[in-house]
Amino acid sequence: MQSDFLVIGSGIAGLSFALRAASHGTVCIITKGESLDSNTAWAQGGISAVLSPELRSEGDTFETHVADTLDAGAGLCKEDVVRSIVEEGTATIDDLLDYGVQFDKVEDSQNFALGNEGGHTKRRVLHSKDTTGYAIASSMLERAKAHPNITLLENHFAIDLITSGRLGYVTEDRVLGAYVLNEQSGEVQIFRSHRIVLATGGCGKVYLYTTNPDSATGDGIAMAWRAGATISNMEFMQFHPTCFYNPAAVGAKARSFLVSEAVRGEGGKLINSKGKEFTLDHDPRGSLAPRDIVARAIDHEIKKTGASCVYLDVTHKPKGFMKERFPNIYNTLLSFGLDCETAPIPVVPAAHYLCGGVVTNDSGKTSIRGLYAVGEVGCTGLHGANRLASNSLLEGNVVARRALDSLLISQPLNATENEDDYQIREWQIGDATPIDEQVLISHNWDELRRLMWNYVSIVRTDNRLSRAAHRLRNLRKEVRGFYWGFKVTRDIIELRNLVTTASLIVDCANQRKESRGIHYTLDYPRTSSKFERDTEMRRF
Ligand code: SIN
């Protein structure tokens, strides 16, 4: 396969890039599994934006959105990046409207209904009921599938990037393509392109409990790391405070069901089993404080009382409210036997969003020529040490727009360079045989996710981190054995990427000897000006 642009991933970032790039050249989008199996498609809350003056909330300005983002980011946001992304909010919403996304409007009006979420001081979250991400992803996918310049290949899983450096060329390191597993045939193919956009999302599956789909296995971060790109701030994994607690759940969707922060934005209150709004003991904003504070308050409450969960209470809202405003949440809970209009919803925090990732500038450009990382996989500096709710869909779209402009300048399509100048080796299977004991892989998956949950989640210590590092060393050895000894499968590649991503999280967490944003350690409970900088990692 050869294309002008190769996009890996089919969430908002990948699709937004592809739809624009298709006016300039051929685009191939590859995605493992199905194209709607992305964090974007699972997003409930919405997309934050300060709209034109007549459409925004009274008193809202770019400056207030910038200030809220900086406040949540706990000193590590890049202010210029924040400002420039926030200022493109209106253009982003216009793009999405052009793709056919329908955002909710105020009844009997043409004005958008604006929601609220933790850390926002104004209502500025556009939404489509409580399935905003699905509305965005499905509209964009429909366009992409119909575009003559776009080839969309599902069940195609990128294993590794091919770079000139890894092939032994001593010129400036540049990206040349990717080895890709066809999940159906089991064959590994070469996809050639000098312009590659990683839009692979995050890595929630590193943890036992997550709001992410099964596909969130840190693939782009692990590939970029192996290719030698700089990775940053991996210690900042955001835990969403309200994942439905459902001990009887079977299947990823049931285990990982998010109850959107927008529910608290509409007055939902977090209470303990005695009915007390315990978050007020931690922050005057109570249930609507930024996520790091609320998740830690819940963790504290659960540890203090020995309870299995806390509760999100919406029973005081008028009858019919939940069904009308949050139909997906209302109906899904009902399918699990819970009527949230009459009983509080049991919830626990779960891994939700990675604020670190592959280091990029504000156009998604990485340290490797021709390689861009956009959306959750990238780290532009917008989120700092803690992402403000609903800023991620905004970032995905804005940075994708810019990535195209930047690529067209740095890698012009009419450049004389011939892609065939580089000899790319076919994938070698050597003596590899099909894996005989699948149980070994699933056991390692389980061990990895449990150890990350037990030692590297909301509250950390040096001791817990060094235990995790020790166990990860053994896991890495075993996974290397699978990878080199057996024919590659989706499970083996995902496990390899999860182990790499988990190791990067632990290594970054070990470097940050302070508490800041979502990285909290009992050994260094204060924020230190010495650590007011990004944690950077690079493989040599
Ligand atoms: C939510 O709906 O609570 C998630 C929003 C986000 O993570 O930005």
Coordinates of C-alpha atoms and ligand atoms in Angstrom, one line a residue:
M1 CA 0.0 0.0 0.0
Q2 CA 1.2 3.5 -0.8
S3 CA -0.6 6.7 0.0
D4 CA 0.3 10.4 0.3
F5 CA -1.0 10.4 3.9
L6 CA -1.3 7.4 6.3
V7 CA -3.6 8.0 9.2
I8 CA -3.6 5.5 12.0
G9 CA -6.8 5.6 14.0
S10 CA -10.4 6.6 13.3
G11 CA -11.4 9.0 16.1
I12 CA -12.0 12.7 15.8
A13 CA -8.3 13.5 15.2
G14 CA -7.7 11.0 12.5
L15 CA -11.0 11.6 10.7
S16 CA -10.6 15.4 10.9
F17 CA -7.1 15.2 9.4
A18 CA -8.2 12.7 6.7
L19 CA -11.2 14.7 5.6
R20 CA -9.0 17.7 5.0
A21 CA -6.0 15.9 3.6
A22 CA -8.2 14.2 1.0
S23 CA -8.4 17.5 -0.9
H24 CA -4.7 17.4 -1.4
G25 CA -3.8 13.7 -2.0
T26 CA -4.6 10.1 -1.3
V27 CA -5.3 9.2 2.2
C28 CA -5.3 5.7 3.8
I29 CA -6.9 5.4 7.2
I30 CA -6.1 2.2 9.1
T31 CA -7.8 1.2 12.3
K32 CA -7.7 -1.9 14.3
G33 CA -11.0 -3.6 14.9
E34 CA -14.0 -1.5 13.8
S35 CA -13.8 2.2 13.0
L36 CA -16.4 3.2 15.7
D37 CA -14.4 1.4 18.4
S38 CA -12.7 4.6 19.5
N39 CA -12.6 6.8 22.6
T40 CA -14.2 9.5 20.5
A41 CA -17.2 7.4 19.8
W42 CA -17.6 6.6 23.5
A43 CA -17.4 10.3 24.6
Q44 CA -20.5 11.4 26.4
G45 CA -20.1 14.9 27.8
G46 CA -19.3 17.1 24.8
I47 CA -16.9 19.6 23.3
S48 CA -16.0 22.8 25.0
A49 CA -15.9 26.0 23.0
V50 CA -16.4 29.8 23.5
L51 CA -18.8 30.6 20.6
S52 CA -19.4 33.9 18.9
P53 CA -20.6 36.6 21.4
E54 CA -24.3 36.2 20.7
L55 CA -24.2 32.4 21.2
R56 CA -21.9 32.1 24.3
S57 CA -22.9 32.1 27.9
E58 CA -23.2 35.5 29.4
G59 CA -19.7 36.7 30.6
D60 CA -17.9 33.8 28.9
T61 CA -14.7 34.9 27.1
F62 CA -11.6 33.2 25.6
E63 CA -9.8 34.4 28.7
T64 CA -12.1 32.6 31.1
H65 CA -11.8 29.4 29.1
V66 CA -8.0 29.8 29.1
A67 CA -8.0 30.5 32.9
D68 CA -10.1 27.4 33.6
T69 CA -7.8 25.3 31.5
L70 CA -4.7 26.7 33.2
D71 CA -6.2 26.2 36.6
A72 CA -7.0 22.6 36.0
G73 CA -3.6 22.0 34.4
A74 CA -1.8 22.9 37.7
G75 CA 1.1 24.9 36.3
L76 CA 2.1 22.7 33.4
C77 CA -0.1 23.9 30.6
K78 CA 1.7 25.8 27.8
E79 CA -0.2 29.1 27.9
D80 CA 0.4 30.0 24.3
V81 CA -0.9 26.6 23.2
V82 CA -3.9 26.8 25.4
R83 CA -4.8 30.3 24.1
S84 CA -4.4 29.4 20.5
I85 CA -6.5 26.2 20.8
V86 CA -9.3 27.9 22.8
E87 CA -9.5 30.6 20.2
E88 CA -10.2 28.1 17.5
G89 CA -13.3 26.8 19.3
T90 CA -15.8 28.4 17.0
A91 CA -14.0 27.2 13.8
T92 CA -14.0 23.7 15.3
I93 CA -17.7 23.8 15.9
D94 CA -18.3 25.1 12.4
D95 CA -16.3 22.1 11.0
L96 CA -18.4 19.7 13.0
L97 CA -21.6 21.3 11.9
D98 CA -20.4 21.0 8.3
Y99 CA -19.8 17.3 8.8
G100 CA -23.5 17.1 9.8
V101 CA -23.1 16.8 13.6
Q102 CA -26.3 17.9 15.3
F103 CA -25.7 19.6 18.7
D104 CA -28.6 20.1 21.1
K105 CA -30.4 23.5 21.0
V106 CA -32.3 25.4 23.6
E107 CA -36.0 24.6 23.3
D108 CA -37.7 26.9 20.8
S109 CA -34.5 28.6 19.9
Q110 CA -31.6 28.4 17.5
N111 CA -29.1 28.8 20.3
F112 CA -27.0 25.9 21.4
A113 CA -27.7 24.3 24.7
L114 CA -24.5 24.7 26.7
G115 CA -23.6 22.2 29.4
N116 CA -21.3 22.5 32.4
E117 CA -18.6 20.2 33.7
G118 CA -16.0 20.1 36.5
G119 CA -13.6 23.0 36.5
H120 CA -15.5 25.2 34.0
T121 CA -16.7 28.5 35.5
K122 CA -19.1 29.0 32.6
R123 CA -21.4 26.8 30.6
R124 CA -19.6 26.1 27.3
V125 CA -20.0 22.4 26.5
L126 CA -21.8 21.6 23.3
H127 CA -23.4 18.2 23.2
S128 CA -25.7 15.8 21.5
K129 CA -27.7 14.5 24.4
D130 CA -25.2 12.2 26.1
T131 CA -23.8 10.5 23.0
T132 CA -21.8 13.5 21.6
G133 CA -18.8 11.4 20.6
Y134 CA -20.9 8.9 18.7
A135 CA -22.7 11.8 16.9
I136 CA -19.3 13.3 15.9
A137 CA -17.5 10.0 14.9
S138 CA -20.4 8.6 12.9
S139 CA -21.0 11.8 10.9
M140 CA -17.3 12.1 10.1
L141 CA -17.0 8.4 9.2
E142 CA -19.9 8.7 6.8
R143 CA -18.1 11.5 5.0
A144 CA -14.8 9.6 5.0
K145 CA -16.3 6.4 3.6
A146 CA -17.9 8.4 0.8
H147 CA -14.7 10.3 -0.2
P148 CA -13.0 9.1 -3.4
N149 CA -9.5 9.9 -2.1
I150 CA -9.9 8.1 1.2
T151 CA -9.4 4.4 1.7
L152 CA -10.6 3.2 5.1
L153 CA -9.3 -0.2 6.2
E154 CA -10.8 -1.7 9.4
N155 CA -9.1 -4.6 11.2
H156 CA -5.7 -3.3 10.2
F157 CA -3.4 -3.0 13.2
A158 CA -0.2 -1.0 12.9
I159 CA 2.6 -2.9 14.6
D160 CA 5.6 -0.6 14.1
L161 CA 6.7 2.5 12.3
I162 CA 9.3 2.2 9.7
T163 CA 11.9 5.0 9.9
S164 CA 15.1 5.7 7.9
G165 CA 17.0 5.5 11.2
R166 CA 15.7 2.0 12.0
L167 CA 16.6 0.8 8.5
G168 CA 20.2 2.0 9.1
Y169 CA 20.2 5.1 6.9
V170 CA 22.4 7.9 8.4
T171 CA 20.4 10.8 7.0
E172 CA 17.9 12.8 9.2
D173 CA 15.5 10.3 10.7
R174 CA 12.2 10.3 8.9
V175 CA 9.2 8.2 8.8
L176 CA 8.7 5.9 5.7
G177 CA 5.7 3.7 6.6
A178 CA 4.4 1.1 8.9
Y179 CA 4.2 -2.6 9.3
V180 CA 0.6 -3.5 9.5
L181 CA -1.2 -6.7 10.7
N182 CA -4.2 -7.6 8.7
E183 CA -6.3 -9.0 11.6
Q184 CA -8.3 -11.2 9.3
S185 CA -5.6 -12.9 7.2
G186 CA -2.9 -12.7 9.8
E187 CA -0.5 -11.3 7.1
V188 CA 1.8 -8.4 7.9
Q189 CA 1.9 -5.8 5.1
I190 CA 4.0 -2.7 4.5
F191 CA 2.1 0.6 4.2
R192 CA 4.4 3.2 2.7
S193 CA 4.0 6.9 3.3
H194 CA 6.2 9.9 4.1
R195 CA 3.4 11.6 6.0
I196 CA 2.0 9.6 8.9
V197 CA -0.5 10.8 11.5
L198 CA -0.8 8.8 14.7
A199 CA -4.4 9.3 16.0
T200 CA -4.5 6.2 18.0
G201 CA -5.9 7.6 21.2
G202 CA -4.9 6.7 24.8
C203 CA -4.1 3.8 27.0
G204 CA -6.8 3.4 29.6
K205 CA -6.5 -0.4 29.3
V206 CA -3.3 -0.2 31.2
Y207 CA -5.5 -0.2 34.2
L208 CA -7.9 -2.8 35.6
Y209 CA -10.8 -0.3 35.7
T210 CA -11.2 2.2 32.9
T211 CA -13.9 4.1 31.0
N212 CA -12.1 3.4 27.7
P213 CA -13.0 0.8 25.0
D214 CA -10.8 -2.3 24.8
S215 CA -8.9 -0.7 21.9
A216 CA -7.2 1.9 24.1
T217 CA -3.9 0.1 24.5
G218 CA -1.4 2.9 24.0
D219 CA -0.4 1.6 20.5
G220 CA 0.7 5.0 19.1
I221 CA 2.7 6.0 22.1
A222 CA 4.5 2.6 22.1
M223 CA 5.2 2.8 18.4
A224 CA 6.5 6.3 18.6
W225 CA 8.7 5.4 21.6
R226 CA 10.2 2.5 19.8
A227 CA 10.8 4.7 16.8
G228 CA 12.7 7.2 19.0
A229 CA 10.2 10.0 19.4
T230 CA 10.2 12.0 22.6
I231 CA 7.4 11.0 25.1
S232 CA 6.3 13.3 27.9
N233 CA 4.2 13.5 31.1
M234 CA 3.1 9.9 31.2
E235 CA 2.5 10.1 34.9
F236 CA -0.6 12.2 34.3
M237 CA -3.3 9.6 33.7
Q238 CA -6.6 11.2 34.5
F239 CA -9.1 9.1 36.5
H240 CA -12.7 9.9 35.8
P241 CA -14.6 10.1 39.1
T242 CA -17.8 8.4 38.0
C243 CA -17.6 5.1 36.3
F244 CA -20.7 3.0 37.0
Y245 CA -19.9 0.4 39.7
N246 CA -21.3 -2.8 38.6
P247 CA -19.7 -5.8 40.1
A248 CA -21.9 -8.2 38.2
A249 CA -20.9 -6.7 34.8
V250 CA -19.7 -8.9 32.0
G251 CA -18.2 -7.4 28.8
A252 CA -16.2 -4.2 28.3
K253 CA -19.1 -1.9 27.7
A254 CA -20.8 -2.9 31.0
R255 CA -17.6 -2.8 33.0
S256 CA -16.5 0.5 31.7
F257 CA -19.8 2.5 31.6
L258 CA -19.2 6.2 32.2
V259 CA -21.7 8.4 33.9
S260 CA -20.8 11.7 32.3
E261 CA -19.5 14.6 34.4
A262 CA -22.3 16.6 32.6
V263 CA -24.7 14.9 35.1
R264 CA -22.9 16.7 37.9
G265 CA -23.0 19.8 35.7
E266 CA -26.8 19.6 35.8
G267 CA -26.9 19.3 39.6
G268 CA -26.0 15.6 40.3
K269 CA -24.3 15.3 43.7
L270 CA -21.7 12.8 45.0
I271 CA -22.7 11.3 48.3
N272 CA -21.5 8.6 50.6
S273 CA -23.7 5.7 51.9
K274 CA -24.9 8.0 54.6
G275 CA -26.1 10.6 52.1
K276 CA -23.3 13.2 52.9
E277 CA -21.9 15.3 50.1
F278 CA -18.3 14.4 51.2
T279 CA -16.6 16.2 48.4
L280 CA -17.3 19.5 50.1
D281 CA -14.8 18.5 52.8
H282 CA -12.1 18.6 50.0
D283 CA -13.0 21.6 47.9
P284 CA -15.7 24.3 48.1
R285 CA -16.7 23.5 44.6
G286 CA -17.8 20.1 45.9
S287 CA -18.9 17.6 43.2
L288 CA -18.0 20.0 40.5
A289 CA -14.3 20.6 41.5
P290 CA -11.7 19.5 38.8
R291 CA -11.4 15.8 38.3
D292 CA -8.2 15.2 40.1
I293 CA -9.7 16.6 43.3
V294 CA -13.0 14.8 43.0
A295 CA -11.3 11.4 42.1
R296 CA -9.0 11.7 45.1
A297 CA -11.9 12.7 47.4
I298 CA -13.7 9.5 46.3
D299 CA -10.6 7.4 46.8
H300 CA -10.1 8.8 50.3
E301 CA -13.8 8.2 51.1
I302 CA -13.7 4.6 49.9
K303 CA -10.5 3.9 51.8
K304 CA -11.8 5.6 55.0
T305 CA -15.1 3.9 55.1
G306 CA -14.2 0.5 53.5
A307 CA -17.1 1.0 51.1
S308 CA -16.9 -0.4 47.6
C309 CA -18.2 2.7 45.9
V310 CA -19.8 6.1 46.5
Y311 CA -23.0 7.4 44.9
L312 CA -24.1 9.9 42.3
D313 CA -27.4 11.2 43.3
V314 CA -29.9 12.7 40.8
T315 CA -33.1 11.7 42.6
H316 CA -33.8 15.4 43.4
K317 CA -34.1 16.3 39.7
P318 CA -37.6 16.6 38.3
K319 CA -39.1 13.3 37.0
G320 CA -38.2 12.8 33.3
F321 CA -35.2 15.0 33.4
M322 CA -32.6 12.2 33.1
K323 CA -34.5 10.4 30.5
E324 CA -34.7 13.6 28.3
R325 CA -31.2 15.0 28.9
F326 CA -29.2 11.8 29.4
P327 CA -31.2 9.1 27.6
N328 CA -28.2 6.8 27.0
I329 CA -27.2 6.9 30.7
Y330 CA -30.8 6.6 31.9
N331 CA -31.5 3.6 29.6
T332 CA -28.2 1.8 30.1
L333 CA -28.6 2.0 33.9
L334 CA -32.2 0.8 33.5
S335 CA -30.9 -2.2 31.5
F336 CA -28.7 -3.0 34.6
G337 CA -31.8 -2.8 36.8
L338 CA -31.2 0.7 38.2
D339 CA -33.7 3.5 37.9
C340 CA -31.5 6.6 38.6
E341 CA -34.6 8.8 39.1
T342 CA -35.4 6.9 42.2
A343 CA -32.1 5.5 43.4
P344 CA -28.6 6.9 43.6
I345 CA -26.0 5.5 41.1
P346 CA -23.1 3.6 42.5
V347 CA -19.8 4.9 41.1
V348 CA -16.1 4.5 41.4
P349 CA -13.2 6.4 39.7
A350 CA -11.6 4.7 36.7
A351 CA -8.7 5.5 34.3
H352 CA -10.0 7.8 31.6
Y353 CA -7.6 10.1 29.8
L354 CA -3.9 10.3 29.3
C355 CA -2.7 13.9 29.5
G356 CA 0.9 13.0 28.4
G357 CA 2.0 11.3 25.2
V358 CA 4.1 11.8 22.2
V359 CA 5.6 15.3 22.4
T360 CA 4.4 17.6 19.6
N361 CA 4.2 21.3 18.9
D362 CA 0.8 22.9 18.6
S363 CA 0.4 21.4 15.1
G364 CA 1.0 17.8 16.1
K365 CA 4.6 17.7 14.7
T366 CA 6.8 15.1 16.6
S367 CA 10.6 14.9 16.8
I368 CA 10.7 12.6 13.7
R369 CA 10.3 14.1 10.3
G370 CA 7.0 13.4 8.7
L371 CA 5.5 11.9 11.9
Y372 CA 2.5 13.7 13.5
A373 CA 0.6 12.7 16.6
V374 CA -2.8 14.2 17.1
G375 CA -5.5 13.8 19.8
E376 CA -4.9 11.9 23.0
V377 CA -1.8 10.2 21.7
G378 CA 0.0 13.6 21.5
C379 CA 1.1 16.0 24.1
T380 CA 0.9 19.6 22.9
G381 CA 0.9 21.2 26.3
L382 CA -2.9 22.0 26.3
H383 CA -3.7 19.7 29.3
G384 CA -0.6 20.2 31.5
A385 CA -1.0 18.1 34.7
N386 CA -4.7 17.6 34.4
R387 CA -7.1 18.1 31.5
L388 CA -10.1 20.3 31.8
A389 CA -13.3 18.3 30.9
S390 CA -14.4 18.4 27.3
N391 CA -11.2 20.0 26.0
S392 CA -10.0 16.9 24.3
L393 CA -12.4 16.8 21.3
L394 CA -11.6 20.4 20.8
E395 CA -7.9 19.7 20.8
G396 CA -8.3 16.7 18.4
N397 CA -10.0 18.8 15.8
V398 CA -7.9 21.9 16.1
V399 CA -4.5 20.2 16.0
A400 CA -5.6 17.9 13.1
R401 CA -6.4 21.1 11.0
R402 CA -3.0 22.5 11.8
A403 CA -1.2 19.2 11.2
L404 CA -2.2 19.2 7.6
D405 CA -1.0 22.8 7.0
S406 CA 2.3 22.0 8.7
L407 CA 2.8 18.7 6.8
L408 CA 2.1 20.3 3.4
I409 CA 4.9 22.7 4.1
S410 CA 7.4 20.3 5.7
Q411 CA 6.7 17.4 3.4
P412 CA 5.3 19.0 0.2
L413 CA 3.4 16.6 -2.1
N414 CA 5.4 17.6 -5.2
A415 CA 8.8 17.1 -3.6
T416 CA 11.2 15.2 -5.9
E417 CA 12.1 12.6 -3.3
N418 CA 11.0 9.2 -4.3
E419 CA 9.5 6.9 -1.7
D420 CA 11.3 4.0 -3.4
D421 CA 14.7 5.4 -2.6
Y422 CA 14.5 3.5 0.7
Q423 CA 14.8 -0.2 0.7
I424 CA 12.2 -1.5 3.2
R425 CA 12.6 -5.1 4.3
E426 CA 9.6 -7.4 4.2
W427 CA 8.3 -8.5 7.5
Q428 CA 10.4 -11.5 8.6
I429 CA 8.6 -14.3 10.4
G430 CA 11.7 -16.4 10.9
D431 CA 10.9 -19.5 13.0
A432 CA 7.9 -18.0 14.6
T433 CA 5.0 -20.4 15.2
P434 CA 1.4 -19.7 16.1
I435 CA 1.0 -19.2 19.8
D436 CA 0.0 -22.5 21.5
E437 CA -1.1 -21.3 24.9
Q438 CA -3.3 -18.2 24.7
V439 CA -3.8 -18.3 28.5
L440 CA -0.2 -17.1 28.9
I441 CA -1.1 -13.8 27.1
S442 CA -4.4 -13.3 29.0
H443 CA -2.7 -14.0 32.3
N444 CA 0.0 -11.3 31.6
W445 CA -2.7 -8.8 30.5
D446 CA -4.5 -9.4 33.8
E447 CA -1.3 -9.2 35.9
L448 CA -0.3 -5.9 34.2
R449 CA -3.6 -4.2 34.6
R450 CA -4.0 -5.3 38.2
L451 CA -0.5 -4.2 39.2
M452 CA -1.0 -0.8 37.6
W453 CA -4.3 -0.4 39.4
N454 CA -2.9 -1.4 42.8
Y455 CA 0.4 0.4 42.6
V456 CA 0.2 3.3 40.1
S457 CA -3.3 4.7 40.3
I458 CA -4.9 7.7 42.1
V459 CA -2.6 7.7 45.1
R460 CA 1.1 6.6 44.6
T461 CA 4.2 6.1 46.8
D462 CA 7.8 5.5 46.0
N463 CA 7.5 2.0 47.4
R464 CA 4.4 1.2 45.2
L465 CA 6.1 2.6 42.1
S466 CA 9.3 0.6 42.7
R467 CA 7.3 -2.6 43.1
A468 CA 5.5 -1.9 39.9
A469 CA 8.8 -1.2 38.1
H470 CA 10.2 -4.5 39.3
R471 CA 7.2 -6.5 38.1
L472 CA 7.1 -4.7 34.8
R473 CA 10.7 -5.7 34.2
N474 CA 9.7 -9.3 34.4
L475 CA 6.6 -8.8 32.2
R476 CA 8.7 -7.0 29.6
K477 CA 11.0 -10.0 29.3
E478 CA 8.1 -12.5 29.0
V479 CA 6.4 -10.3 26.4
R480 CA 9.6 -10.0 24.4
G481 CA 9.6 -13.8 24.3
F482 CA 6.0 -13.9 22.9
Y483 CA 6.7 -11.2 20.4
W484 CA 9.8 -12.8 18.9
G485 CA 8.9 -16.4 19.4
F486 CA 5.3 -16.5 18.0
K487 CA 3.5 -15.2 15.0
V488 CA 2.1 -11.8 15.9
T489 CA -1.5 -11.5 16.8
R490 CA -3.6 -8.6 17.9
D491 CA -3.3 -9.8 21.5
I492 CA 0.4 -10.1 21.5
I493 CA 0.9 -6.6 19.9
E494 CA -1.5 -5.0 22.4
L495 CA 0.2 -6.7 25.3
R496 CA 3.6 -5.5 24.1
N497 CA 2.2 -1.9 23.7
L498 CA 0.5 -2.0 27.1
V499 CA 3.7 -3.1 28.8
T500 CA 5.7 -0.4 27.1
T501 CA 3.1 2.3 28.0
A502 CA 2.8 1.1 31.6
S503 CA 6.6 1.2 32.0
L504 CA 6.7 4.8 30.6
I505 CA 4.0 5.8 33.1
V506 CA 5.9 4.3 36.0
D507 CA 9.3 5.8 34.8
C508 CA 7.7 9.2 34.5
A509 CA 5.9 8.9 37.9
N510 CA 9.2 7.9 39.5
Q511 CA 10.9 11.1 38.2
R512 CA 8.2 13.4 39.6
K513 CA 9.1 13.8 43.3
E514 CA 6.1 16.0 44.1
S515 CA 2.3 16.0 43.8
R516 CA 0.8 18.0 41.0
G517 CA -2.5 17.8 39.2
I518 CA -3.4 14.1 38.8
H519 CA -0.1 12.8 40.0
Y520 CA -0.4 12.4 43.7
T521 CA 2.1 10.7 46.0
L522 CA 2.0 10.3 49.7
D523 CA 5.8 10.6 49.9
Y524 CA 5.8 14.1 48.4
P525 CA 2.3 15.5 49.0
R526 CA 3.2 19.1 48.0
T527 CA 3.7 20.8 44.7
S528 CA 7.4 21.8 44.2
S529 CA 8.5 24.6 42.0
K530 CA 11.6 22.4 41.2
F531 CA 9.3 20.1 39.2
E532 CA 7.4 22.8 37.3
R533 CA 8.4 21.2 34.0
D534 CA 7.5 18.3 31.8
T535 CA 8.9 14.8 32.3
E536 CA 10.6 13.8 29.1
M537 CA 11.6 10.3 28.0
R538 CA 13.4 9.2 24.9
R539 CA 14.8 5.8 23.8
F540 CA 18.4 5.9 22.4
Ligands
SIN1 C1 -17.7 13.1 30.6 O1 -18.7 13.0 29.9 O2 -17.7 13.1 31.8 C2 -16.3 13.0 29.9 C3 -16.0 14.3 29.4 C4 -14.5 14.4 29.2 O3 -13.7 13.5 29.6 O4 -14.0 15.4 28.7

